[in-house]
CSV table of C-alpha atoms in Angstrom, one decimal:
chain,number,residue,atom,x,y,z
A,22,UNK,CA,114.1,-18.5,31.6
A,23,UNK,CA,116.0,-17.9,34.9
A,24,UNK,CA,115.1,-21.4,35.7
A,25,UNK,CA,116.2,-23.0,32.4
A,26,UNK,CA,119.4,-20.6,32.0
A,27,UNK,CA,121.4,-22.8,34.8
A,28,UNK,CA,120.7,-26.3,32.5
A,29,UNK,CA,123.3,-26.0,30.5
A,30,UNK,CA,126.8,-26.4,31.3
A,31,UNK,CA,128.7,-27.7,27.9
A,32,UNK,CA,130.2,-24.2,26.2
A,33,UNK,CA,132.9,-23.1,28.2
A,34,UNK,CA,132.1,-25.0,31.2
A,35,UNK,CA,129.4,-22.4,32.6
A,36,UNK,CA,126.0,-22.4,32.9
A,37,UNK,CA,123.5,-20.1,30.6
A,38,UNK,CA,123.2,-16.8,31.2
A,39,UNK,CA,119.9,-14.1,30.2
A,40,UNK,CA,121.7,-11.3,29.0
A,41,UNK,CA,121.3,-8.1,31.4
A,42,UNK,CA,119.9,-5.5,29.1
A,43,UNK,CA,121.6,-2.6,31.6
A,44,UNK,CA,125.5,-3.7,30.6
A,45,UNK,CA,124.2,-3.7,26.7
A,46,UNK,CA,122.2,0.0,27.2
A,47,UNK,CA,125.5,1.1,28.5
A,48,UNK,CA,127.5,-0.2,26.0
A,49,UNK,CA,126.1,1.8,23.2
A,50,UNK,CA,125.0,5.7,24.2
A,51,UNK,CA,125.2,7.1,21.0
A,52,UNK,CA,122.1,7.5,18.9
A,53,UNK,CA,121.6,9.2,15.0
A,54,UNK,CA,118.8,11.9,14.3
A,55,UNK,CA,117.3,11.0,10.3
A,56,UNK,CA,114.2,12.3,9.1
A,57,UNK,CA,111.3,10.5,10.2
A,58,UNK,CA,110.3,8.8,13.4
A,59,UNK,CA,110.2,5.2,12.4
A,60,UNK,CA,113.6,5.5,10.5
A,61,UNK,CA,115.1,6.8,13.5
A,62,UNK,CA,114.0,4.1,15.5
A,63,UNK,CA,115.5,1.6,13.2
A,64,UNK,CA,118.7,3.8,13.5
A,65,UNK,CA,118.8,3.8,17.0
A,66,UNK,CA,118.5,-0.1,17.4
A,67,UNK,CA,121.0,-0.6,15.1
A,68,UNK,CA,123.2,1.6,16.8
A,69,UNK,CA,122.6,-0.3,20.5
A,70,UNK,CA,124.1,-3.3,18.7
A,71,UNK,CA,126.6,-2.1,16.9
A,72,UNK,CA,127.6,-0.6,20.7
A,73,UNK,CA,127.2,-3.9,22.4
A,74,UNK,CA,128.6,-5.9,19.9
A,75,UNK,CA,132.3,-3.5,19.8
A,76,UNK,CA,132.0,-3.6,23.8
A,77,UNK,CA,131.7,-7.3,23.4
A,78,UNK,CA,134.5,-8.0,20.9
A,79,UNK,CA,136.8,-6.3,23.1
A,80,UNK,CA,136.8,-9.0,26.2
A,81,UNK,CA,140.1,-11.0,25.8
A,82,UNK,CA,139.8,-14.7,26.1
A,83,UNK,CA,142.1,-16.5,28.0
A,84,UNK,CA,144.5,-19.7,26.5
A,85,UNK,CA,142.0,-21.6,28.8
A,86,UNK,CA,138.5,-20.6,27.2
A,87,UNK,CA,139.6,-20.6,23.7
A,88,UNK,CA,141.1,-24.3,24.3
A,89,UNK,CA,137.2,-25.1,25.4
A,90,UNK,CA,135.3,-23.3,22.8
A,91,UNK,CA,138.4,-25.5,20.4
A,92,UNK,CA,137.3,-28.5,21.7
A,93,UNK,CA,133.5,-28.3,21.8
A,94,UNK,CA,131.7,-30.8,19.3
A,95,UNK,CA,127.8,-30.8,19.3
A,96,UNK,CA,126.3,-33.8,20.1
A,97,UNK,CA,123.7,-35.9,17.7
A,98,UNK,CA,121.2,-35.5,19.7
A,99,UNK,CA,121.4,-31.3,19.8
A,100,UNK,CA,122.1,-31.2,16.2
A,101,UNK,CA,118.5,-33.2,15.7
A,102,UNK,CA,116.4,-31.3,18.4
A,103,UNK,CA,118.0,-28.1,16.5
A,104,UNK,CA,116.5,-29.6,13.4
A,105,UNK,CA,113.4,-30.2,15.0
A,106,UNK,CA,113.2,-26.6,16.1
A,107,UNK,CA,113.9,-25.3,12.8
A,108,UNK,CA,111.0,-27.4,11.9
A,109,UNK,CA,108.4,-25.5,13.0
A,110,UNK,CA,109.0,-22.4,10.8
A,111,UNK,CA,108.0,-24.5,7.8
A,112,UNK,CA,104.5,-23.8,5.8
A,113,UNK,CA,102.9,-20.9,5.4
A,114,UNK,CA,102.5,-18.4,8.7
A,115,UNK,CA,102.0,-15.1,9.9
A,116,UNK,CA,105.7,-13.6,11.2
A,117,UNK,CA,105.1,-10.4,11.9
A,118,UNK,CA,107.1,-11.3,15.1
A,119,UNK,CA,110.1,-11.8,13.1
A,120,UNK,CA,110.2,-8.5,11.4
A,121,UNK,CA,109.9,-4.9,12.2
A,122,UNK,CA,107.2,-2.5,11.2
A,123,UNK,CA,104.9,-5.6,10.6
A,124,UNK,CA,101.0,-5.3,11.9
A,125,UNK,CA,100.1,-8.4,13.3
A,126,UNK,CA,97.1,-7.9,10.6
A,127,UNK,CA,99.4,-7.0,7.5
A,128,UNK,CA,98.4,-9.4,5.2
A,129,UNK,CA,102.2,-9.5,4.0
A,130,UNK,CA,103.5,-10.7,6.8
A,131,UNK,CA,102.1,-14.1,5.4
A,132,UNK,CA,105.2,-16.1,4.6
A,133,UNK,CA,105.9,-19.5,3.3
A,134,UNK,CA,109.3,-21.6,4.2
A,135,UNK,CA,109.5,-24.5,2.3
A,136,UNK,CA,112.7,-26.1,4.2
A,137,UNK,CA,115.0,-25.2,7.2
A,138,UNK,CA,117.8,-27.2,8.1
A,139,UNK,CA,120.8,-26.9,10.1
A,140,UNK,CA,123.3,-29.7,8.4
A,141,UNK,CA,125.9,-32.0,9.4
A,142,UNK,CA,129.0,-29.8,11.4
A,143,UNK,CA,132.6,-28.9,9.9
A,144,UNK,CA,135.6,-28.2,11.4
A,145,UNK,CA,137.4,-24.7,10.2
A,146,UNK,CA,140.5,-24.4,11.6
A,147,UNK,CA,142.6,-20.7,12.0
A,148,UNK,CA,145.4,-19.6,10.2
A,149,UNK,CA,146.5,-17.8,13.0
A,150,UNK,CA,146.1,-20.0,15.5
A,151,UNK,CA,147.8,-23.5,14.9
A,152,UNK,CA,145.5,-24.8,17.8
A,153,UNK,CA,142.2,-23.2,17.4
A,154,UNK,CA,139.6,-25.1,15.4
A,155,UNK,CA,136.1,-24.3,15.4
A,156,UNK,CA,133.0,-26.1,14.6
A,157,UNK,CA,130.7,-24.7,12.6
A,158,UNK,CA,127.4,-25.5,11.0
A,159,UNK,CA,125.0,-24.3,7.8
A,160,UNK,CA,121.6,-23.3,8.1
A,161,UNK,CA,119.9,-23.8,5.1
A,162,UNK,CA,116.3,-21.5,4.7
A,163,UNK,CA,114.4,-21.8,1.9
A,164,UNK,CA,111.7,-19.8,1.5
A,165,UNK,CA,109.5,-17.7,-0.7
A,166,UNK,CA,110.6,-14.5,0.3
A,167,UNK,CA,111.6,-12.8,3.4
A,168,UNK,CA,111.1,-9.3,5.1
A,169,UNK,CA,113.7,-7.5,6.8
A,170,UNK,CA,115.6,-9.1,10.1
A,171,UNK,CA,113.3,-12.1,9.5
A,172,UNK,CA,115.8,-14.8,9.0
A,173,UNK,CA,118.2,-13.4,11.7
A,174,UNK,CA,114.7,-13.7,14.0
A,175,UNK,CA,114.0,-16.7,13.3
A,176,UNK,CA,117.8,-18.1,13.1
A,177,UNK,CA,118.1,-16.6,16.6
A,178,UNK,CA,115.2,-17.9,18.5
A,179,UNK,CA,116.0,-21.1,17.5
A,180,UNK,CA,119.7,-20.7,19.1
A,181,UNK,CA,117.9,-19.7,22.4
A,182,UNK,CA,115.7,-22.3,22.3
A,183,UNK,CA,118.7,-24.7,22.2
A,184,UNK,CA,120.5,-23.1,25.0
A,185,UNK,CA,117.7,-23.3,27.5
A,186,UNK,CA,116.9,-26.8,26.3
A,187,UNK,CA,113.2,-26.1,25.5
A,188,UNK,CA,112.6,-28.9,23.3
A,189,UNK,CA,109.7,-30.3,25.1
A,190,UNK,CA,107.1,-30.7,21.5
A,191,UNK,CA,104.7,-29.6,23.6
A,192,UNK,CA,105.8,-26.3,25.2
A,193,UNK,CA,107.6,-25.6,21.3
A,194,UNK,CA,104.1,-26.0,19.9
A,195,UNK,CA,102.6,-23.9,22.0
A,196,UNK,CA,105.6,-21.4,21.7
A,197,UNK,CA,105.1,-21.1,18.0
A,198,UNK,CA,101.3,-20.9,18.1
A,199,UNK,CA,101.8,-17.9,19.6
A,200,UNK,CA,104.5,-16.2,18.1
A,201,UNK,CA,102.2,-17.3,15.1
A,202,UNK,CA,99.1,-15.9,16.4
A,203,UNK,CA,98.0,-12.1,15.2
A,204,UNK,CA,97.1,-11.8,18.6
A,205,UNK,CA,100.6,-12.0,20.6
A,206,UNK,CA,103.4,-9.4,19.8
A,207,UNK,CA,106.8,-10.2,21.1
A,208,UNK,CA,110.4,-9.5,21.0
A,209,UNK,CA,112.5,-11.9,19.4
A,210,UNK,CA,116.2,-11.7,19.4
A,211,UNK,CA,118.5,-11.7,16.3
A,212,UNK,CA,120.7,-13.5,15.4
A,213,UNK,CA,124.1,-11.7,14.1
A,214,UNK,CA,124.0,-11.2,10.5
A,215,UNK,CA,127.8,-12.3,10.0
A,216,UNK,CA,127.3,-15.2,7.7
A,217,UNK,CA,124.1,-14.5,6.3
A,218,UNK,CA,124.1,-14.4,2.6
A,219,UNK,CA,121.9,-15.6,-0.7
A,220,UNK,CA,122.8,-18.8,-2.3
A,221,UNK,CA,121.1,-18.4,-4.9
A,222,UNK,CA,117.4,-17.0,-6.4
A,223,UNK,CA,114.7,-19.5,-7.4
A,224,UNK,CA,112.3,-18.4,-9.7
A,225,UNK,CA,110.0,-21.9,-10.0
A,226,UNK,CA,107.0,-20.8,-10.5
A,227,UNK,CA,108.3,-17.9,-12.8
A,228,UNK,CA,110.1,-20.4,-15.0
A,229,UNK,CA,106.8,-22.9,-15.0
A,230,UNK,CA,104.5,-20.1,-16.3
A,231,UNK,CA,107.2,-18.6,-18.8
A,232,UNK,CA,108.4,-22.1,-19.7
A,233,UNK,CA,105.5,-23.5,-21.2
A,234,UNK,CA,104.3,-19.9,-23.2
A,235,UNK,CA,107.9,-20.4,-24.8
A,236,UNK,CA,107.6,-23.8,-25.8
């Protein structure tokens, strides 16, 4: 990662950098005592980011850096290696890497993602701002079912993927097989959940069983 982190150069004219995990543990000290021990573990991490993430907020961007992150337009050929990232989540596979409280060999961590696709880019531009307009993109998931932090997981480890350019097929395939694998635990980062919501429910194969005792 410290190799790949110096690639890119194209948002706000600096390279990549690995967050340092000591400047986000000291951003967030406060922790909240509940009942049981896994509940208060789940507390506690959401706590760390909701720490980091005021500490972050706070840092004042100058007329210079908000004029860059105005003018930055992915490219084609990001948006299609982002799509061919997303890619990989599709079928049916074991994410008990994208979830929390998830054996490896909990049979519900079986999950199947029919589509994933990050579309075509759109410009929103601020009301406050005359001058600031940013891009942004959808990510469409569907899926049959998800488990908690799962989309954010997955959403965000395709993000970091992009950053540090690993698109290679080869070093992606071998990524996933492992993140995949009920032999490998790791820790993937989330995404923010700002923007995450439910389009709508599909009931298909619900409505094909009902559908035909009806008729």
């Amino acid at each position: 990662l410290a190799e790949a982190s110096s690639v890119r150069t194209d948002v706000g004219g600096q390279a990549g950098k690995i967050p340092d995990s000591s400047e986000i543990s000291k951003a967030a000290t406060s922790k909240v005592d509940v009942g049981s021990e896994s509940e208060t573990e789940d507390v506690e991490e959401d706590a760390s980011e909701a720490g980091a993430y005021e500490a972050a907020r706070k840092i004042d961007l100058t007329p210079e850096e908000l004029k860059r992150i105005s003018e930055y337009r992915v490219n084609d050929q990001d948006l299609e290696r982002s799509n061919s990232i997303l890619a990989f989540y599709c079928g049916t596979h074991n994410f008990h890497n994208f979830t929390i409280g998830k054996a490896p060999t909990d049979a519900s961590a079986q999950r199947h993602i029919k589509s994933f696709e990050a579309t075509r880019p759109f410009i929103v531009k601020s009301e406050n701002e005359a001058e600031l307009s940013l891009e942004w993109i959808a990510v469409r998931v569907h899926g049959m079912s998800f488990m908690m932090h799962q989309i954010r997981k997955m959403i965000g480890l395709a993000i970091l993927a992009v950053r540090l350019d690993a698109y290679e097929p080869a070093h992606l395939s071998s990524l996933f097989n492992r993140l995949f694998s009920s032999k490998s635990k790791f820790n993937v980062p989330k995404a923010p959940a700002l923007g995450l919501f439910l389009d709508h429910p599909l009931f298909e194969g619900y409505n094909r069983k009902f559908g035909k005792e009806e008729s």
